[in-house]
Amino acid sequence: MILDIATRVESPKRGGAERPYRGPVRSLVCEGIVAVAMLEFDLDDEGLCSNFSLESMDRRMAGESAVVIKAERKLAALQKSEGALIMHHGRRDLAALRLAALRHFHFSIGGAVDWLIDAHGGYFDLVTMLCSGTGEEEEFGALVDRFGGGLKSPRAMPVGPVRRERVMAEVNVVQAMMVYLHLVAEIRRSFQPLSLGMMALTDFISSKSTSAPHLAQLLETEVFKTFDTIPF
């Protein structure tokens, strides 16, 4: 699963919650959880990705507490199934989600904290994978800044029926998937995981062109146009 958590530094009295924060966590720096997006997929023994599904939620739909619960439950289920979690600068976002769970007294799920404490070898950060051995992890910014015309800034996407916060989170997970497919191909020393994965991802995005026009716009980026011209 690829996870993106959109956060915003706010006053502890708001933070996107339904009530002012109380108790011992009141003094914690408040980084509100604005939206989450989760792109799930199957990965077989050959490194081929398929069966994509996308879920997202923003706090204007049901409040920050509901967004936190959704992300926490997904993370808990993923760890229970020993699945892989892929993020971009993810540990920072997981820490923000953990603090949000504390603020809302959601102690029983433990999704974020379990991944922070013990990822059972299933956590992969794209920044670490891309910068391994270079010492550039701290300076690594947004994926779009590194890949230029290959990716598109989510801020420039049309919103359509989806709120801006969810647009950005959904675009981030799909573009992170595009980068991950390149890395899987590199690890496997084979073009096949990338070519077949991009074909499956293209079909998935095309199926959501009406409900998610911001994702359909990704098909116009350099990466997808390049794959349209490659004879597989």
Coordinates of C-alpha atoms in Angstrom, one line a residue:
M1 CA 0.0 0.0 0.0
I2 CA 1.2 3.5 -0.8
L3 CA 0.0 6.0 1.8
D4 CA 0.0 9.8 1.7
I5 CA -1.0 11.9 4.7
A6 CA -1.7 15.6 4.1
T7 CA -1.0 17.6 7.3
R8 CA -1.2 21.3 8.3
V9 CA 0.3 23.0 11.3
E10 CA -2.5 24.6 13.3
S11 CA -3.6 26.0 16.6
P12 CA -4.0 23.2 19.2
K13 CA -7.5 24.5 19.8
R14 CA -8.6 23.6 16.3
G15 CA -6.4 21.1 14.5
G16 CA -9.4 19.9 12.5
A17 CA -10.9 18.2 15.5
E18 CA -14.5 18.3 16.6
R19 CA -13.6 19.7 20.0
P20 CA -10.7 21.6 21.7
Y21 CA -7.9 19.3 22.8
R22 CA -7.8 18.4 26.5
G23 CA -5.6 16.4 28.8
P24 CA -1.8 15.8 28.8
V25 CA -1.4 16.0 25.1
R26 CA -2.7 19.6 24.9
S27 CA 0.9 21.0 24.8
L28 CA 2.0 18.8 21.9
V29 CA 2.8 20.6 18.7
C30 CA -0.4 20.3 16.6
E31 CA -0.1 19.1 13.1
G32 CA -3.6 18.5 11.9
I33 CA -4.5 15.6 9.6
V34 CA -6.1 17.2 6.6
A35 CA -6.6 14.2 4.2
V36 CA -5.3 10.7 3.5
A37 CA -5.1 8.7 0.4
M38 CA -4.3 5.0 0.2
L39 CA -3.4 3.1 -3.1
E40 CA -3.5 -0.6 -2.6
F41 CA -2.2 -3.2 -5.1
D42 CA -1.1 -6.8 -5.4
L43 CA 2.6 -7.5 -6.0
D44 CA 3.5 -11.0 -7.2
D45 CA 6.7 -13.0 -6.9
E46 CA 8.0 -11.6 -10.2
G47 CA 7.6 -8.0 -9.1
L48 CA 4.5 -7.4 -11.1
C49 CA 1.9 -5.0 -9.7
S50 CA -1.8 -5.3 -10.4
N51 CA -5.3 -4.9 -9.0
F52 CA -5.1 -1.3 -8.0
S53 CA -7.6 0.3 -5.7
L54 CA -7.7 3.8 -4.3
E55 CA -9.4 5.2 -1.1
S56 CA -9.2 8.7 0.2
M57 CA -10.8 10.9 2.8
D58 CA -10.6 14.5 4.0
R59 CA -11.6 16.0 7.3
R60 CA -14.3 18.2 5.8
M61 CA -16.2 15.0 4.9
A62 CA -16.5 13.7 8.5
G63 CA -13.9 15.5 10.7
E64 CA -10.3 14.8 11.6
S65 CA -11.1 12.0 14.0
A66 CA -12.8 9.9 11.3
V67 CA -9.8 10.5 8.9
V68 CA -7.4 9.3 11.6
I69 CA -9.5 6.2 12.4
K70 CA -9.6 5.3 8.7
A71 CA -5.8 5.6 8.2
E72 CA -5.1 3.8 11.5
R73 CA -7.3 0.9 10.7
K74 CA -5.7 0.5 7.2
L75 CA -2.2 0.6 8.7
A76 CA -3.1 -1.9 11.4
A77 CA -4.7 -4.3 8.9
L78 CA -1.6 -3.9 6.6
Q79 CA 0.8 -4.9 9.3
K80 CA -1.4 -7.8 10.4
S81 CA -1.3 -9.2 6.9
E82 CA 2.5 -8.5 6.7
G83 CA 2.0 -6.2 3.7
A84 CA 4.4 -3.5 2.5
L85 CA 4.0 0.2 3.3
I86 CA 5.5 2.6 0.8
M87 CA 5.6 6.4 1.6
H88 CA 7.6 9.5 0.7
H89 CA 9.2 11.1 3.8
G90 CA 6.8 8.7 5.6
R91 CA 8.1 8.5 9.1
R92 CA 7.3 12.2 9.7
D93 CA 3.7 11.7 8.5
L94 CA 3.3 8.6 10.6
A95 CA 4.5 10.5 13.6
A96 CA 1.9 13.2 12.9
L97 CA -0.8 10.6 12.5
R98 CA 0.2 9.0 15.8
L99 CA -0.1 12.3 17.6
A100 CA -3.5 12.9 16.0
A101 CA -4.6 9.5 17.3
L102 CA -3.5 10.5 20.8
R103 CA -5.3 13.9 20.6
H104 CA -8.6 12.1 19.7
F105 CA -8.0 9.3 22.3
H106 CA -7.8 6.5 19.7
F107 CA -5.6 4.2 21.7
S108 CA -6.9 0.8 20.7
I109 CA -5.9 0.7 17.0
G110 CA -2.2 1.5 17.1
G111 CA -1.7 1.6 13.3
A112 CA 0.9 4.4 13.0
V113 CA 2.8 3.7 16.3
D114 CA 3.2 0.0 15.4
W115 CA 4.8 0.9 12.0
L116 CA 7.0 3.4 13.7
I117 CA 8.2 0.9 16.3
D118 CA 8.4 -2.3 14.3
A119 CA 7.8 -2.3 10.5
H120 CA 8.8 -6.0 10.2
G121 CA 10.9 -5.1 7.2
G122 CA 7.9 -4.0 5.3
Y123 CA 8.4 -0.3 5.3
F124 CA 9.9 1.4 2.2
D125 CA 10.5 5.1 2.0
L126 CA 11.0 6.4 -1.6
V127 CA 13.4 9.0 -0.4
T128 CA 15.7 6.4 1.2
M129 CA 15.4 4.2 -1.9
L130 CA 16.3 7.0 -4.3
C131 CA 19.0 8.6 -2.1
S132 CA 20.7 5.6 -0.7
G133 CA 24.4 6.2 -0.2
T134 CA 24.2 9.9 -1.4
G135 CA 23.5 11.6 2.0
E136 CA 20.8 13.7 0.4
E137 CA 17.8 12.3 2.3
E138 CA 17.3 15.5 4.4
E139 CA 17.4 17.8 1.4
F140 CA 15.2 15.6 -0.8
G141 CA 12.0 17.6 -1.6
A142 CA 8.9 16.7 -3.5
L143 CA 9.1 13.9 -6.0
V144 CA 7.9 16.2 -8.7
D145 CA 10.9 18.5 -8.1
R146 CA 13.3 15.6 -8.8
F147 CA 11.5 14.1 -11.8
G148 CA 10.7 17.3 -13.7
G149 CA 8.4 16.7 -16.7
G150 CA 7.9 13.1 -15.7
L151 CA 5.5 14.1 -12.9
K152 CA 3.0 16.9 -12.3
S153 CA 2.5 19.1 -9.3
P154 CA -0.8 18.2 -7.6
R155 CA -1.4 21.9 -6.9
A156 CA -1.9 22.4 -10.7
M157 CA -4.5 19.7 -11.1
P158 CA -8.2 20.3 -11.8
V159 CA -10.3 19.6 -8.7
G160 CA -13.7 18.5 -10.3
P161 CA -15.9 16.7 -7.7
V162 CA -13.1 16.1 -5.3
R163 CA -11.8 18.6 -2.7
R164 CA -8.4 20.0 -3.2
E165 CA -6.9 18.2 -0.1
R166 CA -7.9 14.9 -1.5
V167 CA -6.8 15.8 -5.0
M168 CA -3.3 16.4 -3.7
A169 CA -3.2 13.2 -1.6
E170 CA -4.5 11.1 -4.5
V171 CA -2.1 12.5 -7.0
N172 CA 0.7 12.0 -4.6
V173 CA 0.1 8.3 -4.1
V174 CA -0.4 7.6 -7.9
Q175 CA 2.8 9.5 -8.7
A176 CA 4.6 7.7 -5.9
M177 CA 3.4 4.4 -7.5
M178 CA 4.9 5.5 -10.8
V179 CA 8.3 6.1 -9.1
Y180 CA 8.0 2.8 -7.2
L181 CA 7.5 0.8 -10.4
H182 CA 10.7 2.2 -11.8
L183 CA 12.5 1.1 -8.6
V184 CA 11.0 -2.4 -8.7
A185 CA 12.3 -2.7 -12.3
E186 CA 15.7 -1.6 -11.1
I187 CA 15.7 -4.1 -8.3
R188 CA 14.5 -6.9 -10.5
R189 CA 16.9 -5.9 -13.3
S190 CA 14.0 -6.2 -15.7
F191 CA 11.8 -3.8 -17.7
Q192 CA 8.8 -6.1 -17.3
P193 CA 7.7 -4.9 -13.8
L194 CA 7.7 -1.3 -15.1
S195 CA 6.0 -1.9 -18.4
L196 CA 3.2 -4.2 -17.1
G197 CA 2.8 -2.1 -14.0
M198 CA 2.4 1.1 -16.0
M199 CA -0.1 -0.6 -18.3
A200 CA -2.2 -1.7 -15.3
L201 CA -1.9 1.7 -13.7
T202 CA -3.0 3.4 -16.9
D203 CA -6.1 1.2 -17.1
F204 CA -6.9 1.9 -13.5
I205 CA -6.6 5.7 -14.0
S206 CA -8.6 5.6 -17.2
S207 CA -11.4 3.8 -15.3
K208 CA -11.7 6.8 -12.9
S209 CA -11.6 9.6 -15.5
T210 CA -15.2 10.8 -14.7
S211 CA -15.0 10.6 -10.9
A212 CA -11.4 11.8 -10.6
P213 CA -10.4 14.0 -13.6
H214 CA -7.3 15.1 -11.7
L215 CA -6.0 11.5 -12.0
A216 CA -6.8 11.4 -15.7
Q217 CA -4.6 14.5 -16.2
L218 CA -1.7 12.3 -15.2
L219 CA -2.0 10.4 -18.4
E220 CA -0.8 13.6 -20.2
T221 CA 2.5 13.6 -18.3
E222 CA 5.8 12.7 -19.9
V223 CA 6.0 9.3 -18.2
F224 CA 2.7 8.0 -19.5
K225 CA 3.2 9.5 -23.0
T226 CA 6.5 7.8 -23.1
F227 CA 5.0 4.4 -22.4
D228 CA 2.4 5.0 -25.1
T229 CA 5.2 5.0 -27.7
I230 CA 7.1 2.0 -26.4
P231 CA 6.3 -1.3 -28.2
F232 CA 6.1 -3.8 -25.3

